[in-house]
PDB file of C-alpha atoms in Angstrom:
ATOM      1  CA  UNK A 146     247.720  63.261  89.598  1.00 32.00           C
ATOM      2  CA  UNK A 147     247.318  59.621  89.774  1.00 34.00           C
ATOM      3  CA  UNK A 148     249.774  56.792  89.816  1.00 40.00           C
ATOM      4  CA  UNK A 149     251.210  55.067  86.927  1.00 39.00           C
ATOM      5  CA  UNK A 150     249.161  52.622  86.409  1.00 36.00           C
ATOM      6  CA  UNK A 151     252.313  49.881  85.784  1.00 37.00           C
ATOM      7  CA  UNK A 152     255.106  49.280  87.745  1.00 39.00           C
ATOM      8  CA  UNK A 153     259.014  50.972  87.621  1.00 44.00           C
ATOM      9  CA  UNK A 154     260.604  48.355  87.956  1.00 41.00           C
ATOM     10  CA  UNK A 155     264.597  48.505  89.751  1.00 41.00           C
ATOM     11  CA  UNK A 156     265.968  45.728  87.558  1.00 37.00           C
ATOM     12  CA  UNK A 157     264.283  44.678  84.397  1.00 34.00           C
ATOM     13  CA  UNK A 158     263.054  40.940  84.231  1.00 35.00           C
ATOM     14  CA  UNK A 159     261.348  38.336  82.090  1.00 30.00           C
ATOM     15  CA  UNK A 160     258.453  39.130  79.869  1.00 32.00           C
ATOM     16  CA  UNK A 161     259.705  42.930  78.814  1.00 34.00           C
ATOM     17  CA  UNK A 162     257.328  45.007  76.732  1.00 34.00           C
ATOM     18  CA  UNK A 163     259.145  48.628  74.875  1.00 36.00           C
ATOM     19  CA  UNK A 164     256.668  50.543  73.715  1.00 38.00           C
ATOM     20  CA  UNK A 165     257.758  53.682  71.993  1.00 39.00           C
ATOM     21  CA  UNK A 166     256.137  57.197  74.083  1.00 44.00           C
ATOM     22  CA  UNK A 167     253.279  58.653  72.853  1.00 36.00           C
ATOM     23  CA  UNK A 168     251.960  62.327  74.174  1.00 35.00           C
ATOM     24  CA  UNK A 169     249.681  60.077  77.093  1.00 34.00           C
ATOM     25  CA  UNK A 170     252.572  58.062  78.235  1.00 38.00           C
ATOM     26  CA  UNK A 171     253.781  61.522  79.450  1.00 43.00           C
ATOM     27  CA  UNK A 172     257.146  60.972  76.807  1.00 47.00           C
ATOM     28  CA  UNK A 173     259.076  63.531  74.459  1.00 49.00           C
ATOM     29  CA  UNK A 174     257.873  63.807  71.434  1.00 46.00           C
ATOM     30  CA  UNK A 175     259.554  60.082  69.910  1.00 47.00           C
ATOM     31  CA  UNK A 176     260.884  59.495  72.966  1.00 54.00           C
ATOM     32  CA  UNK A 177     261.678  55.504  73.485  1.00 51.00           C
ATOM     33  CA  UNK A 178     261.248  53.977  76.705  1.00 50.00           C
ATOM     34  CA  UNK A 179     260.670  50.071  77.724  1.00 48.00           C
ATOM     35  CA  UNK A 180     257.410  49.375  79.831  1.00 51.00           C
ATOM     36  CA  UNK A 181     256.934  45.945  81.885  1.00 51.00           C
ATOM     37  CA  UNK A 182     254.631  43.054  81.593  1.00 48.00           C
ATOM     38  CA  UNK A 183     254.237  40.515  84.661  1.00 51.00           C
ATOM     39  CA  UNK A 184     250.992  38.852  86.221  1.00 59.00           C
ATOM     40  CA  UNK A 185     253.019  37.244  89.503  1.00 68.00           C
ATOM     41  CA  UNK A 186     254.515  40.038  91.610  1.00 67.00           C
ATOM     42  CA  UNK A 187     256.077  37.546  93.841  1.00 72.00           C
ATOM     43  CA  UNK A 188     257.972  36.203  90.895  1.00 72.00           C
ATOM     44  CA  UNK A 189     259.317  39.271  89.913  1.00 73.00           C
ATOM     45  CA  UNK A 190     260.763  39.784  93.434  1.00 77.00           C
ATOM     46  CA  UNK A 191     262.380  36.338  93.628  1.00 74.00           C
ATOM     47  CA  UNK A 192     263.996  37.328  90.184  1.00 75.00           C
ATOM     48  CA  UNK A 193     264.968  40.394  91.615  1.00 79.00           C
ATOM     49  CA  UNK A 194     266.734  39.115  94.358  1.00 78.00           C
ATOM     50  CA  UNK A 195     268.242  35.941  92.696  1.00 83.00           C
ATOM     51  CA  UNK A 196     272.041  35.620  94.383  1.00 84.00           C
ATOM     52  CA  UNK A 197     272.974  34.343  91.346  1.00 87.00           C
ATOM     53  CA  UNK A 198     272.863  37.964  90.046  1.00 90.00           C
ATOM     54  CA  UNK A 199     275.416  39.136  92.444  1.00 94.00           C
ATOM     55  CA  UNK A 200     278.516  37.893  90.335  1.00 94.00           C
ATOM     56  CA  UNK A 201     277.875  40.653  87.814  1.00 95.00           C
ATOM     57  CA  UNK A 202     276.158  43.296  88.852  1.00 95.00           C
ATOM     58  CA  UNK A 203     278.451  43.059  91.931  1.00 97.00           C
ATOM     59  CA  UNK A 204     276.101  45.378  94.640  1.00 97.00           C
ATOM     60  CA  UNK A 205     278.524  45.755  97.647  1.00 97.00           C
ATOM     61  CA  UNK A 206     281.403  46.727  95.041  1.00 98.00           C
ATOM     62  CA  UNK A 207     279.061  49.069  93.921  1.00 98.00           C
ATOM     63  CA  UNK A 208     277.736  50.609  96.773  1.00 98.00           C
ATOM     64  CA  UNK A 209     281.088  50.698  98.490  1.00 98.00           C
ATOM     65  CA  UNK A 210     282.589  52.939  95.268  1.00 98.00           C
ATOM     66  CA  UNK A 211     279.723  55.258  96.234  1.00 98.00           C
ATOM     67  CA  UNK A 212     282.258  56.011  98.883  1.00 96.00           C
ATOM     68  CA  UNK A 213     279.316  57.568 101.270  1.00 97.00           C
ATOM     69  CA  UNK A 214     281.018  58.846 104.123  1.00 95.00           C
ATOM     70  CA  UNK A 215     278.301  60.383 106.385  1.00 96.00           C
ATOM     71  CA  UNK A 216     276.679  57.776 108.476  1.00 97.00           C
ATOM     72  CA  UNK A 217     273.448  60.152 108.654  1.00 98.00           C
ATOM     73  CA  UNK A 218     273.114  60.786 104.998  1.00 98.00           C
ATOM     74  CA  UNK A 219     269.919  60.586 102.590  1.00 98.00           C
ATOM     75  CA  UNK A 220     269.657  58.648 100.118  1.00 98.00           C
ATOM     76  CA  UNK A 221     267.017  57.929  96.915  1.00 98.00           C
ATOM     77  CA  UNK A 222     267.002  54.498  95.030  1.00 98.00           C
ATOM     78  CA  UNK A 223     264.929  55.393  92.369  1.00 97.00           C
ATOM     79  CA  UNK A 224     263.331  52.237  90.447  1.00 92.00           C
ATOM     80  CA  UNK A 225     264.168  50.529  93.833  1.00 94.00           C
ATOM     81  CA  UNK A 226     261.524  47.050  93.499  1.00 90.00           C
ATOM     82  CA  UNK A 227     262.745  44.505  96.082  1.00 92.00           C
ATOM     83  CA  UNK A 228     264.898  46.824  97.867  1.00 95.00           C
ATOM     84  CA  UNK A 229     268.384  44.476  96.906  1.00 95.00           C
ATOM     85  CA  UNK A 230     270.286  47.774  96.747  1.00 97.00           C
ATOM     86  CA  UNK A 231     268.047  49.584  99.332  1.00 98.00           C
ATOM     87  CA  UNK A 232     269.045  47.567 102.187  1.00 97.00           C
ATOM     88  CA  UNK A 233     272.883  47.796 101.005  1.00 98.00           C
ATOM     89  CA  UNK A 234     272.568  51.695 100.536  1.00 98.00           C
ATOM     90  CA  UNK A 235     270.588  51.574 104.302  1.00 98.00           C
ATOM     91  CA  UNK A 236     273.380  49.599 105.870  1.00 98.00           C
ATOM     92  CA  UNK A 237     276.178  52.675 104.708  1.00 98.00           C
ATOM     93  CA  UNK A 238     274.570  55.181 106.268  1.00 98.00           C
ATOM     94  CA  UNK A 239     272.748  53.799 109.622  1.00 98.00           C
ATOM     95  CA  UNK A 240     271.922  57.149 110.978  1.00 98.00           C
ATOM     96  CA  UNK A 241     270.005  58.671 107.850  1.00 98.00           C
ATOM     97  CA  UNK A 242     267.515  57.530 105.376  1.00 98.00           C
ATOM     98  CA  UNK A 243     267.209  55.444 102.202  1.00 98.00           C
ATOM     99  CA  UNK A 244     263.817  56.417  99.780  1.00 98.00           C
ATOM    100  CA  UNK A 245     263.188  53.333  98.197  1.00 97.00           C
ATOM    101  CA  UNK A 246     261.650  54.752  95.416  1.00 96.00           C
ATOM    102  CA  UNK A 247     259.083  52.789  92.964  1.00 92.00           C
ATOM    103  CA  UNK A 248     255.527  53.437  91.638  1.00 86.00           C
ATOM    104  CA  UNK A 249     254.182  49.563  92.745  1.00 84.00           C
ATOM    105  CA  UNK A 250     252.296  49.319  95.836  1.00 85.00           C
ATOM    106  CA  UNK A 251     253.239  45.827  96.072  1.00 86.00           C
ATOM    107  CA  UNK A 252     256.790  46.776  96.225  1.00 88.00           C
ATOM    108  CA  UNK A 253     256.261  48.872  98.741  1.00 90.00           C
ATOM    109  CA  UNK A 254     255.018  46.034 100.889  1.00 91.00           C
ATOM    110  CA  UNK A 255     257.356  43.963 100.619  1.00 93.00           C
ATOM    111  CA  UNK A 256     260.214  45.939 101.417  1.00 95.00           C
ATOM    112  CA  UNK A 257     258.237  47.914 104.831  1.00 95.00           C
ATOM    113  CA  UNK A 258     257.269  44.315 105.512  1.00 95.00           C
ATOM    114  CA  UNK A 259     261.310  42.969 105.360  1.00 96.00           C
ATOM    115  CA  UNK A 260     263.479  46.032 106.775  1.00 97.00           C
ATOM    116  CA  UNK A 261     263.229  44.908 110.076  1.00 97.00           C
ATOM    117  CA  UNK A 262     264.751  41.433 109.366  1.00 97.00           C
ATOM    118  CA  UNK A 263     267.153  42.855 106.743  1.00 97.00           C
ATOM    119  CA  UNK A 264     268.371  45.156 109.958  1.00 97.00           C
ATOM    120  CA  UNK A 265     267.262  48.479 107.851  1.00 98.00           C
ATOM    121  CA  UNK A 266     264.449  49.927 109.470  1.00 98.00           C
ATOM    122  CA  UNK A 267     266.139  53.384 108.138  1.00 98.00           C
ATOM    123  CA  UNK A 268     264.352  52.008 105.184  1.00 98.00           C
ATOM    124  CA  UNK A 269     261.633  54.460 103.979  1.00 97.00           C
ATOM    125  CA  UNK A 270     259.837  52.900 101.307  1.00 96.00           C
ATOM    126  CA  UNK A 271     258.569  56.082  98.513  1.00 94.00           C
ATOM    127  CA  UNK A 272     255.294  55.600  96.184  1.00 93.00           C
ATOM    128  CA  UNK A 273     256.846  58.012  93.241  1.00 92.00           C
ATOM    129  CA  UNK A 274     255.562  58.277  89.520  1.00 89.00           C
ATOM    130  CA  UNK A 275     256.887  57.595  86.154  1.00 86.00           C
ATOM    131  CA  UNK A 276     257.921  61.443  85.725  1.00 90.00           C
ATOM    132  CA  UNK A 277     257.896  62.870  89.127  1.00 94.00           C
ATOM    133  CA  UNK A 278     260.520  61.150  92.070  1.00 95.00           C
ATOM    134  CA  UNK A 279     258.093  63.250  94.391  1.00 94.00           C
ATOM    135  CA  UNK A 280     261.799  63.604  96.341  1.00 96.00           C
ATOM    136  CA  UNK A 281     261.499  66.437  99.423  1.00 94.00           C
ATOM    137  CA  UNK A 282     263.183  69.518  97.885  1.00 96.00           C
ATOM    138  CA  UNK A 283     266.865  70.032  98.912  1.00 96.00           C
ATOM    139  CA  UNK A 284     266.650  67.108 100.935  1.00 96.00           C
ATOM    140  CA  UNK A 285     268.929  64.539  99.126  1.00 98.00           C
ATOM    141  CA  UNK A 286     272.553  63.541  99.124  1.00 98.00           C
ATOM    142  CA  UNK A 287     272.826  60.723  96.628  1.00 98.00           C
ATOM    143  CA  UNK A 288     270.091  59.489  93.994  1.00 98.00           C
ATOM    144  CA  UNK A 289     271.241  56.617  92.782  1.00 98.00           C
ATOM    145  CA  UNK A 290     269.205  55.193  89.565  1.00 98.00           C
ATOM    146  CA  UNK A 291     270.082  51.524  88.783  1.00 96.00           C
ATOM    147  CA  UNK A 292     268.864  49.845  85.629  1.00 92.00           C
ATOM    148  CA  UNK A 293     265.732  52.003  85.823  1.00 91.00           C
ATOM    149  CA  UNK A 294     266.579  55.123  83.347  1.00 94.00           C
ATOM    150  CA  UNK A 295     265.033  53.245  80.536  1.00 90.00           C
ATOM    151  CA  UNK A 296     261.568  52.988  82.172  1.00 87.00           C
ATOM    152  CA  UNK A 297     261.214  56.877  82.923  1.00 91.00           C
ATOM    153  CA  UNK A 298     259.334  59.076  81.121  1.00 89.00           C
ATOM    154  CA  UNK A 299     259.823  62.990  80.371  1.00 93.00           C
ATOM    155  CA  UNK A 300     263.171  62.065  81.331  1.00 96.00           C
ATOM    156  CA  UNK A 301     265.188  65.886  81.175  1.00 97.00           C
ATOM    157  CA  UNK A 302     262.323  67.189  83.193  1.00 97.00           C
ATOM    158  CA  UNK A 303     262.461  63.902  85.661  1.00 97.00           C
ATOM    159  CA  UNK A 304     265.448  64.693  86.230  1.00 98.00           C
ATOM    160  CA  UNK A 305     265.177  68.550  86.806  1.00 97.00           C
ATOM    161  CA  UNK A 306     263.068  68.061  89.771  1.00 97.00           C
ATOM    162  CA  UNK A 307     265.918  65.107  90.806  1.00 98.00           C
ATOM    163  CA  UNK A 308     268.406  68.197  90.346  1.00 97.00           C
ATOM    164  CA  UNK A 309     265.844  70.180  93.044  1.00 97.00           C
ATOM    165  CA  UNK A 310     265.703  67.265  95.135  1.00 97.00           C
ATOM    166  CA  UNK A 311     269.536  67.208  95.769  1.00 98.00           C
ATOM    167  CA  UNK A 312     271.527  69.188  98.558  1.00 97.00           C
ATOM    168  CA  UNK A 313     273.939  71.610  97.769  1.00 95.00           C
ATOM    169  CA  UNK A 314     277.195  69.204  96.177  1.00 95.00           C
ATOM    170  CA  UNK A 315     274.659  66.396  96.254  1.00 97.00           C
ATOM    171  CA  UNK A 316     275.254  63.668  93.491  1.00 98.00           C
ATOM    172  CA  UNK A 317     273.575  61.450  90.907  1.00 98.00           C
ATOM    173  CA  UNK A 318     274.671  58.102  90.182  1.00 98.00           C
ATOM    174  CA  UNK A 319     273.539  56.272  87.088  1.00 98.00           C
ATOM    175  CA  UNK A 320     273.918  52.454  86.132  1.00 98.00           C
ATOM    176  CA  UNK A 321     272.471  51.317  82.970  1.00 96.00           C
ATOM    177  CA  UNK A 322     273.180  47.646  80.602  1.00 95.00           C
ATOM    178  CA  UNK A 323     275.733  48.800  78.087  1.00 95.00           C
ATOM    179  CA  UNK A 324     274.360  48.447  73.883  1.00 91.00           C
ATOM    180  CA  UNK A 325     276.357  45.664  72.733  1.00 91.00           C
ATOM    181  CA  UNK A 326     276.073  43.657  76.774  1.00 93.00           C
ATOM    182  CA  UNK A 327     275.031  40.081  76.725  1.00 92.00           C
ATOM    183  CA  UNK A 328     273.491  39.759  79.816  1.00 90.00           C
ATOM    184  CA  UNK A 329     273.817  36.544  81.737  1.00 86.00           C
ATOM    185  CA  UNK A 330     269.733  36.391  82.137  1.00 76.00           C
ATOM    186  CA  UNK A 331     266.736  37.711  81.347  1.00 69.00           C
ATOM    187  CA  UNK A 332     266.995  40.921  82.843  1.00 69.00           C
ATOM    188  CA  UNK A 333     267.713  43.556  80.428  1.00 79.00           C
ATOM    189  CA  UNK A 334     265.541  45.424  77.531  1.00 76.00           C
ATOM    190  CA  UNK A 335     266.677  44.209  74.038  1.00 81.00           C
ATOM    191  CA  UNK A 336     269.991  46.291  72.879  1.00 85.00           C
ATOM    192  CA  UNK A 337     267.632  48.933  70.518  1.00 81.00           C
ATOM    193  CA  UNK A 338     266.090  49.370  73.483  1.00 80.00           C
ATOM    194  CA  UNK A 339     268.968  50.393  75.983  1.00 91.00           C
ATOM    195  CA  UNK A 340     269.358  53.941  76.698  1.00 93.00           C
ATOM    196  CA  UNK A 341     273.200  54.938  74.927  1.00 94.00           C
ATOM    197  CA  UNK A 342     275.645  56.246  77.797  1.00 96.00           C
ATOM    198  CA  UNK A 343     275.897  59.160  75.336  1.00 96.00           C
ATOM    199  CA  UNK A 344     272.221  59.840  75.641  1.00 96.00           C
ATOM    200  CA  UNK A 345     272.367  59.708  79.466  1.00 97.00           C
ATOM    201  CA  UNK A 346     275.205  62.015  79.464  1.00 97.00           C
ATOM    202  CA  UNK A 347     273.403  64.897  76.736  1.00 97.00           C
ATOM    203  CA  UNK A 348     269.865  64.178  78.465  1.00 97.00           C
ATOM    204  CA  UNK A 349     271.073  64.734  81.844  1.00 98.00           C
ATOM    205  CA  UNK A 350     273.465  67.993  81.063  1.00 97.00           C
ATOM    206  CA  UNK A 351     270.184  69.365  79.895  1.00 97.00           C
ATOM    207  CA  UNK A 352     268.723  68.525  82.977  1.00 97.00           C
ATOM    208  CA  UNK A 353     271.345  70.479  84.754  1.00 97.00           C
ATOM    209  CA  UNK A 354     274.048  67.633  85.617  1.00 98.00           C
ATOM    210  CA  UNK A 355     277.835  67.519  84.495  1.00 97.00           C
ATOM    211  CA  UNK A 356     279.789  64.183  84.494  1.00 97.00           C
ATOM    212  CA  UNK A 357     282.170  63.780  87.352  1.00 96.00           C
ATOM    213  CA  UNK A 358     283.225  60.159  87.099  1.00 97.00           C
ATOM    214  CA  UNK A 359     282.571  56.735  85.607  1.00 98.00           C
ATOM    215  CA  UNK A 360     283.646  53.626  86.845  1.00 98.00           C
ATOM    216  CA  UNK A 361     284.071  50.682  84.841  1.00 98.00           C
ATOM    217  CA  UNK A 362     284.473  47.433  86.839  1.00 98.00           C
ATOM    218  CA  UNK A 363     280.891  46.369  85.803  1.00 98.00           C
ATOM    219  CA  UNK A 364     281.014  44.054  82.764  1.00 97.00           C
ATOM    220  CA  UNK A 365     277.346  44.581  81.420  1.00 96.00           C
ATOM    221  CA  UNK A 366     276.956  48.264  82.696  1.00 97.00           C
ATOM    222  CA  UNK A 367     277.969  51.532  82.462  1.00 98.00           C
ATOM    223  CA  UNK A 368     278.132  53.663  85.763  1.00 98.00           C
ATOM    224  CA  UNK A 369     278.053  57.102  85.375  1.00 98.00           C
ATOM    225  CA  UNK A 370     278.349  59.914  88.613  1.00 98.00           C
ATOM    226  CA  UNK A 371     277.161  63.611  87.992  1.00 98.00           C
ATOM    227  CA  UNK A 372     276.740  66.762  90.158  1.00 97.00           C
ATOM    228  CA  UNK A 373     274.965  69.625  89.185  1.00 92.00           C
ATOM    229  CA  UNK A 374     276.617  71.916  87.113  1.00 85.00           C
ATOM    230  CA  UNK A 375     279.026  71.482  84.158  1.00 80.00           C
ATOM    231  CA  UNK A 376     281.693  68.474  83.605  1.00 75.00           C
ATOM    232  CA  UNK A 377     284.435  68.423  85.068  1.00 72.00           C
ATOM    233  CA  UNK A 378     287.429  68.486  82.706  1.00 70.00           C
TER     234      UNK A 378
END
């Protein structure tokens, strides 16, 4: 299999081409997903790690609700670009591993080439594809998937082999821009364009997953938390 030849990007920036899935782009039959568009890799990083995005989508709040409480646990950020919630996931658990997960070489770089400084060298950066995480099996405690479930294709069987990646009571955490969300900057797909928390929820019980919890301090995003098996009530 070879790599996609575009990037999965963590957080969605400028210059956003949606394309609608065709049988080559490895998509259900009129399945939607957004594709993306940029010539300067090095811009796309600075965008994604812009501390003027921390007012909304609010990373330590986020990570801390994780509420991670072994200091050895693994970790997946799928979609995970410049590594802004990498490094935050790494810092929780100093003793395991994060996968920073992302089909761009360049990405790759630049994150093996900053752990050090960032003080995460528990940092393993994770060349992945559009429809496989390529995740060890049983070898995951938390995937966490932030503004990235747009971009995937073949997503109920994506996330089946997420579902064999995960330990026994392992989790799956989901963030995604809300439908109606006006979005401070250029960073999200057009609305049509968004994947519907209802269609997370349906794809993703079909993958295997039931809905734990959702939390809903973020204003632009849902954030969703599954385990595999049925909802709980």
């Amino acid at each position: 299999m070879q790599r996609a030849p575009s990037r999965l990007p963590s957080l969605a920036l400028v210059g956003l081409v949606v394309l609608a899935c065709t049988p080559l782009a490895g998509c259900r039959k009129g399945e939607l997903v957004a594709d993306m568009d940029y010539d300067d890799p090095k811009t796309a990083l600075a965008a994604m790690d812009d501390a003027k995005r921390d007012a909304w989508v609010m990373p330590d709040r986020v990570v801390r609700s994780l509420g991670i409480t072994r200091k050895d646990a693994v970790v997946a950020d799928i979609g995970a670009g410049s590594g802004y919630f990498s490094r935050r996931l790494a810092r929780e658990v100093p003793g395991g591993i994060v996968y920073a997960v992302d089909v761009d070489d360049e990405f790759r770089g630049y994150i093996e080439s900053n752990r050090e400084s960032w003080g995460t060298p528990n940092i393993e950066p994770h060349l992945a594809f559009y429809d496989d995480p390529a995740l060890p099996e049983h070898g995951i405690d938390l995937v966490f998937v932030s503004n990235t479930y747009p971009y995937l294709r073949s997503r109920v069987a994506y996330f089946r082999k997420i579902a064999a990646a995960l330990k026994p009571g392992g989790q799956l955490v989901v963030i995604n821009f809300k439908h109606d969300a006006r979005v401070p900057d250029n960073t999200a797909p057009a609305p049509q364009f968004r994947t519907p928390k209802e269609t997370v929820i349906s794809e993703l019980q079909q993958a295997g997953f039931g809905l734990v919890r959702e939390e809903t301090f973020l204003p632009y995003q849902y954030y969703l938390v599954f385990q595999q098996g049925p909802a709980k009530p």
